[in-house]
Amino acid sequence: AQSVTQLDSQVPVFEEAPVELRCNYSSSVSVYLFWYVQYPNQGLQLLLKYLSGSTLVKGINGFEAEFNKSQTSFHLRKPSVHISDTAEYFCAVTYRGSNYKLTFGKGTLLTVNP
Amino acid sequence: KAGVTQTPRYLIKTRGQQVTLSCSPISGHRSVSWYQQTPGQGLQFLFEYFSETQRNKGNFPGRFSGRQFSNSRSEMNVSTLELGDSALYLCASSWVSPGTNNEQFFGPGTRLTVL
């Protein structure tokens, strides 16, 4: 069975600092990987996705993630964060054999302080 | 294009009651998935419907059920509510299959509180 581990439940950073949110997955087959963001009292919004091809994926709002198959990781990065990036971030995985069911990590709360 | 809509947004029920939540997908989307979000368990997959058929199911008791109509609108029902059913219930729609090139679009959720 596939699983997703988000190593940090909370990440506090200062505005304009770089940030990395870590995500590791376990699966014995090829996977599709996603990062979603959830702002307070809202649903989830897709930030970026890795399906195949280039391992560096660029998403919305200046975020990017790198797929590392050997380390089974898909870490999310942003070189300079803003106050408005404060939200919860979820990593998710699926693969063909799962009937495309998404399995989510527990989430990382990113808090950007002035 | 209108997004995924969920009604009601907030709901308060008491133990033992039943509840029905509604989800209207984006026009043209045929796949609808439901998730339960709680602080302790995070986001957990409930089930997915495609063309009125349940295609995928998570590990939830039979008290949780759903259905999809011919217009792709979906409802989920929880019978004999328990305190632990208090959660944010999220609905997501996609064109065909979630998790591939077809992005899942999430609604704002229904916040269910069981007293």
mmCIF file of C-alpha atoms in Angstrom:
data_model
loop_
_atom_site.group_PDB
_atom_site.id
_atom_site.type_symbol
_atom_site.label_atom_id
_atom_site.label_comp_id
_atom_site.label_asym_id
_atom_site.label_seq_id
_atom_site.Cartn_x
_atom_site.Cartn_y
_atom_site.Cartn_z
ATOM 1 C CA ALA A 1 0.000 0.000 0.000
ATOM 2 C CA GLN A 2 1.173 3.483 -0.719
ATOM 3 C CA SER A 3 1.729 6.043 2.017
ATOM 4 C CA VAL A 4 2.901 9.626 2.339
ATOM 5 C CA THR A 5 4.955 11.109 5.156
ATOM 6 C CA GLN A 6 5.238 14.820 5.663
ATOM 7 C CA LEU A 7 8.143 15.113 8.031
ATOM 8 C CA ASP A 8 7.236 18.453 9.608
ATOM 9 C CA SER A 9 3.809 19.200 11.018
ATOM 10 C CA GLN A 10 4.646 22.892 11.436
ATOM 11 C CA VAL A 11 7.197 25.136 9.750
ATOM 12 C CA PRO A 12 7.570 28.741 10.954
ATOM 13 C CA VAL A 13 9.617 31.086 8.781
ATOM 14 C CA PHE A 14 10.173 34.804 8.385
ATOM 15 C CA GLU A 15 8.912 36.724 5.392
ATOM 16 C CA GLU A 16 11.251 36.666 2.362
ATOM 17 C CA ALA A 17 13.128 33.631 3.705
ATOM 18 C CA PRO A 18 13.363 30.421 1.659
ATOM 19 C CA VAL A 19 11.324 27.413 2.703
ATOM 20 C CA GLU A 20 11.321 23.676 2.044
ATOM 21 C CA LEU A 21 8.435 21.417 3.010
ATOM 22 C CA ARG A 22 9.421 17.789 3.019
ATOM 23 C CA CYS A 23 7.453 14.871 1.629
ATOM 24 C CA ASN A 24 8.417 11.211 1.341
ATOM 25 C CA TYR A 25 6.304 8.493 -0.160
ATOM 26 C CA SER A 26 6.364 4.738 -0.218
ATOM 27 C CA SER A 27 5.249 2.791 -3.232
ATOM 28 C CA SER A 28 6.643 -0.123 -5.175
ATOM 29 C CA VAL A 29 5.300 1.152 -8.487
ATOM 30 C CA SER A 30 5.456 4.318 -10.512
ATOM 31 C CA VAL A 31 3.636 7.160 -8.841
ATOM 32 C CA TYR A 32 2.020 10.465 -9.564
ATOM 33 C CA LEU A 33 2.716 13.142 -6.953
ATOM 34 C CA PHE A 34 0.903 16.325 -5.982
ATOM 35 C CA TRP A 35 1.137 19.269 -3.631
ATOM 36 C CA TYR A 36 -2.040 21.005 -2.510
ATOM 37 C CA VAL A 37 -2.516 24.135 -0.401
ATOM 38 C CA GLN A 38 -5.406 24.818 1.939
ATOM 39 C CA TYR A 39 -6.111 28.310 3.208
ATOM 40 C CA PRO A 40 -8.275 28.727 6.346
ATOM 41 C CA ASN A 41 -11.909 27.762 5.811
ATOM 42 C CA GLN A 42 -11.308 26.787 2.206
ATOM 43 C CA GLY A 43 -10.937 23.641 0.140
ATOM 44 C CA LEU A 44 -7.708 22.401 -1.394
ATOM 45 C CA GLN A 45 -6.026 24.048 -4.351
ATOM 46 C CA LEU A 46 -3.497 22.260 -6.542
ATOM 47 C CA LEU A 47 -0.034 23.869 -6.402
ATOM 48 C CA LEU A 48 1.806 21.485 -8.726
ATOM 49 C CA LYS A 49 1.975 17.894 -9.899
ATOM 50 C CA TYR A 50 4.524 15.386 -11.133
ATOM 51 C CA LEU A 51 3.256 12.855 -13.639
ATOM 52 C CA SER A 52 6.363 12.077 -15.717
ATOM 53 C CA GLY A 53 9.239 13.774 -17.496
ATOM 54 C CA SER A 54 11.330 16.491 -15.897
ATOM 55 C CA THR A 55 11.903 15.888 -12.210
ATOM 56 C CA LEU A 56 11.758 19.604 -11.410
ATOM 57 C CA VAL A 57 8.184 20.772 -11.437
ATOM 58 C CA LYS A 58 7.115 24.397 -11.277
ATOM 59 C CA GLY A 59 3.759 25.374 -9.867
ATOM 60 C CA ILE A 60 1.691 28.389 -9.023
ATOM 61 C CA ASN A 61 2.641 31.194 -6.636
ATOM 62 C CA GLY A 62 6.385 30.645 -7.189
ATOM 63 C CA PHE A 63 6.501 27.140 -5.720
ATOM 64 C CA GLU A 64 8.483 24.273 -7.203
ATOM 65 C CA ALA A 65 9.151 20.665 -6.250
ATOM 66 C CA GLU A 66 11.703 18.059 -7.205
ATOM 67 C CA PHE A 67 10.884 14.406 -7.695
ATOM 68 C CA ASN A 68 13.684 12.172 -6.437
ATOM 69 C CA LYS A 69 12.960 8.543 -7.213
ATOM 70 C CA SER A 70 15.987 7.094 -5.427
ATOM 71 C CA GLN A 71 15.074 8.899 -2.210
ATOM 72 C CA THR A 72 11.323 8.574 -2.778
ATOM 73 C CA SER A 73 10.900 12.240 -2.025
ATOM 74 C CA PHE A 74 8.966 15.156 -3.465
ATOM 75 C CA HIS A 75 9.985 18.216 -1.455
ATOM 76 C CA LEU A 76 8.284 21.558 -2.018
ATOM 77 C CA ARG A 77 10.363 24.737 -2.142
ATOM 78 C CA LYS A 78 9.956 28.452 -2.488
ATOM 79 C CA PRO A 79 12.942 30.834 -2.563
ATOM 80 C CA SER A 80 11.181 33.727 -0.841
ATOM 81 C CA VAL A 81 7.900 33.426 1.046
ATOM 82 C CA HIS A 82 5.227 36.028 1.697
ATOM 83 C CA ILE A 83 2.804 36.474 4.556
ATOM 84 C CA SER A 84 0.066 35.304 2.184
ATOM 85 C CA ASP A 85 1.741 31.888 1.865
ATOM 86 C CA THR A 86 0.621 31.067 5.406
ATOM 87 C CA ALA A 87 -1.525 27.973 4.945
ATOM 88 C CA GLU A 88 -1.538 24.209 5.298
ATOM 89 C CA TYR A 89 0.241 22.223 2.588
ATOM 90 C CA PHE A 90 -0.555 18.645 1.681
ATOM 91 C CA CYS A 91 1.493 16.181 -0.310
ATOM 92 C CA ALA A 92 -0.470 13.434 -2.105
ATOM 93 C CA VAL A 93 0.345 10.337 -4.143
ATOM 94 C CA THR A 94 -1.489 8.014 -6.459
ATOM 95 C CA TYR A 95 -0.651 5.330 -9.011
ATOM 96 C CA ARG A 96 -2.463 3.397 -11.686
ATOM 97 C CA GLY A 97 -3.079 0.322 -9.561
ATOM 98 C CA SER A 98 -4.913 2.334 -6.916
ATOM 99 C CA ASN A 99 -7.671 3.298 -9.338
ATOM 100 C CA TYR A 100 -6.193 6.764 -9.025
ATOM 101 C CA LYS A 101 -7.238 7.167 -5.378
ATOM 102 C CA LEU A 102 -5.269 10.004 -3.803
ATOM 103 C CA THR A 103 -3.456 9.281 -0.543
ATOM 104 C CA PHE A 104 -2.600 12.433 1.397
ATOM 105 C CA GLY A 105 0.061 13.205 3.955
ATOM 106 C CA LYS A 106 -0.952 14.681 7.321
ATOM 107 C CA GLY A 107 -0.123 18.193 6.190
ATOM 108 C CA THR A 108 2.436 20.861 7.087
ATOM 109 C CA LEU A 109 1.296 24.155 8.528
ATOM 110 C CA LEU A 110 3.485 26.896 7.079
ATOM 111 C CA THR A 111 3.411 30.081 9.132
ATOM 112 C CA VAL A 112 5.131 33.114 7.644
ATOM 113 C CA ASN A 113 5.965 35.771 10.218
ATOM 114 C CA PRO A 114 6.770 39.441 9.480
ATOM 115 C CA LYS B 1 -16.857 28.364 -15.098
ATOM 116 C CA ALA B 2 -18.363 27.740 -11.675
ATOM 117 C CA GLY B 3 -16.269 25.730 -9.245
ATOM 118 C CA VAL B 4 -17.260 22.763 -7.123
ATOM 119 C CA THR B 5 -20.080 23.677 -4.789
ATOM 120 C CA GLN B 6 -21.009 21.952 -1.583
ATOM 121 C CA THR B 7 -24.132 22.399 0.492
ATOM 122 C CA PRO B 8 -24.653 23.067 3.252
ATOM 123 C CA ARG B 9 -21.418 24.730 4.358
ATOM 124 C CA TYR B 10 -22.085 24.135 8.037
ATOM 125 C CA LEU B 11 -24.205 21.564 9.799
ATOM 126 C CA ILE B 12 -24.851 20.692 13.431
ATOM 127 C CA LYS B 13 -26.395 17.346 14.289
ATOM 128 C CA THR B 14 -26.779 15.189 17.386
ATOM 129 C CA ARG B 15 -25.605 11.649 17.923
ATOM 130 C CA GLY B 16 -27.778 9.021 16.300
ATOM 131 C CA GLN B 17 -29.129 11.306 13.609
ATOM 132 C CA GLN B 18 -28.348 10.974 9.947
ATOM 133 C CA VAL B 19 -27.094 13.592 7.529
ATOM 134 C CA THR B 20 -26.918 14.108 3.771
ATOM 135 C CA LEU B 21 -24.300 16.313 2.155
ATOM 136 C CA SER B 22 -24.456 17.484 -1.433
ATOM 137 C CA CYS B 23 -21.780 18.189 -4.019
ATOM 138 C CA SER B 24 -22.161 19.736 -7.463
ATOM 139 C CA PRO B 25 -19.063 19.158 -9.623
ATOM 140 C CA ILE B 26 -17.675 21.475 -12.241
ATOM 141 C CA SER B 27 -19.721 21.285 -15.411
ATOM 142 C CA GLY B 28 -18.480 18.419 -17.584
ATOM 143 C CA HIS B 29 -16.666 16.617 -14.778
ATOM 144 C CA ARG B 30 -17.823 13.039 -14.348
ATOM 145 C CA SER B 31 -15.711 11.867 -11.425
ATOM 146 C CA VAL B 32 -16.586 12.928 -7.883
ATOM 147 C CA SER B 33 -14.539 11.956 -4.843
ATOM 148 C CA TRP B 34 -15.308 12.503 -1.173
ATOM 149 C CA TYR B 35 -12.791 12.999 1.632
ATOM 150 C CA GLN B 36 -13.079 13.387 5.393
ATOM 151 C CA GLN B 37 -10.674 15.830 7.025
ATOM 152 C CA THR B 38 -10.038 15.788 10.779
ATOM 153 C CA PRO B 39 -7.177 17.227 12.868
ATOM 154 C CA GLY B 40 -6.160 13.776 14.070
ATOM 155 C CA GLN B 41 -6.465 11.669 10.921
ATOM 156 C CA GLY B 42 -5.895 14.293 8.257
ATOM 157 C CA LEU B 43 -7.474 13.775 4.844
ATOM 158 C CA GLN B 44 -8.984 10.357 4.342
ATOM 159 C CA PHE B 45 -10.556 9.065 1.157
ATOM 160 C CA LEU B 46 -14.185 8.003 1.474
ATOM 161 C CA PHE B 47 -15.259 6.999 -2.034
ATOM 162 C CA GLU B 48 -15.258 7.983 -5.677
ATOM 163 C CA TYR B 49 -18.103 7.918 -8.156
ATOM 164 C CA PHE B 50 -17.909 7.948 -11.907
ATOM 165 C CA SER B 51 -20.952 7.853 -14.172
ATOM 166 C CA GLU B 52 -23.243 6.957 -11.264
ATOM 167 C CA THR B 53 -21.086 3.982 -10.210
ATOM 168 C CA GLN B 54 -18.954 3.736 -7.122
ATOM 169 C CA ARG B 55 -15.542 3.000 -8.541
ATOM 170 C CA ASN B 56 -13.356 3.232 -5.465
ATOM 171 C CA LYS B 57 -13.935 3.037 -1.728
ATOM 172 C CA GLY B 58 -11.896 3.876 1.341
ATOM 173 C CA ASN B 59 -11.858 2.182 4.723
ATOM 174 C CA PHE B 60 -14.947 3.622 6.338
ATOM 175 C CA PRO B 61 -17.839 1.779 7.982
ATOM 176 C CA GLY B 62 -21.053 1.110 6.113
ATOM 177 C CA ARG B 63 -22.699 4.059 7.856
ATOM 178 C CA PHE B 64 -21.003 6.171 5.212
ATOM 179 C CA SER B 65 -22.610 5.873 1.817
ATOM 180 C CA GLY B 66 -22.920 7.888 -1.313
ATOM 181 C CA ARG B 67 -24.468 8.107 -4.701
ATOM 182 C CA GLN B 68 -24.138 9.993 -7.939
ATOM 183 C CA PHE B 69 -26.888 11.199 -10.190
ATOM 184 C CA SER B 70 -27.036 11.302 -13.966
ATOM 185 C CA ASN B 71 -26.018 14.980 -13.943
ATOM 186 C CA SER B 72 -22.881 13.996 -11.946
ATOM 187 C CA ARG B 73 -24.084 15.663 -8.761
ATOM 188 C CA SER B 74 -23.263 13.554 -5.766
ATOM 189 C CA GLU B 75 -24.545 13.091 -2.265
ATOM 190 C CA MET B 76 -23.025 11.382 0.710
ATOM 191 C CA ASN B 77 -24.999 10.120 3.653
ATOM 192 C CA VAL B 78 -23.884 9.313 7.160
ATOM 193 C CA SER B 79 -26.317 7.367 9.293
ATOM 194 C CA THR B 80 -26.331 6.942 13.064
ATOM 195 C CA LEU B 81 -23.943 9.813 13.610
ATOM 196 C CA GLU B 82 -21.161 9.481 16.181
ATOM 197 C CA LEU B 83 -19.142 12.213 17.864
ATOM 198 C CA GLY B 84 -16.113 11.107 15.861
ATOM 199 C CA ASP B 85 -17.875 11.935 12.600
ATOM 200 C CA SER B 86 -17.347 15.630 13.311
ATOM 201 C CA ALA B 87 -15.132 16.742 10.449
ATOM 202 C CA LEU B 88 -14.772 18.793 7.315
ATOM 203 C CA TYR B 89 -16.128 16.793 4.383
ATOM 204 C CA LEU B 90 -14.551 17.719 1.088
ATOM 205 C CA CYS B 91 -15.784 16.890 -2.355
ATOM 206 C CA ALA B 92 -13.548 16.955 -5.414
ATOM 207 C CA SER B 93 -14.374 16.611 -9.077
ATOM 208 C CA SER B 94 -12.294 15.790 -12.111
ATOM 209 C CA TRP B 95 -12.837 15.249 -15.817
ATOM 210 C CA VAL B 96 -12.366 11.482 -15.867
ATOM 211 C CA SER B 97 -9.924 9.948 -13.436
ATOM 212 C CA PRO B 98 -8.483 11.709 -10.414
ATOM 213 C CA GLY B 99 -4.762 11.611 -9.896
ATOM 214 C CA THR B 100 -3.561 11.692 -13.497
ATOM 215 C CA ASN B 101 -3.560 14.507 -15.957
ATOM 216 C CA ASN B 102 -7.047 15.240 -14.747
ATOM 217 C CA GLU B 103 -6.635 17.577 -11.814
ATOM 218 C CA GLN B 104 -8.994 17.210 -8.889
ATOM 219 C CA PHE B 105 -10.827 20.433 -8.065
ATOM 220 C CA PHE B 106 -11.977 20.702 -4.479
ATOM 221 C CA GLY B 107 -15.034 22.383 -3.061
ATOM 222 C CA PRO B 108 -14.973 24.515 0.109
ATOM 223 C CA GLY B 109 -16.244 21.632 2.222
ATOM 224 C CA THR B 110 -19.102 21.019 4.619
ATOM 225 C CA ARG B 111 -18.224 21.434 8.289
ATOM 226 C CA LEU B 112 -20.215 18.810 10.224
ATOM 227 C CA THR B 113 -20.401 19.052 13.995
ATOM 228 C CA VAL B 114 -21.942 16.179 15.926
ATOM 229 C CA LEU B 115 -23.064 16.983 19.483
#
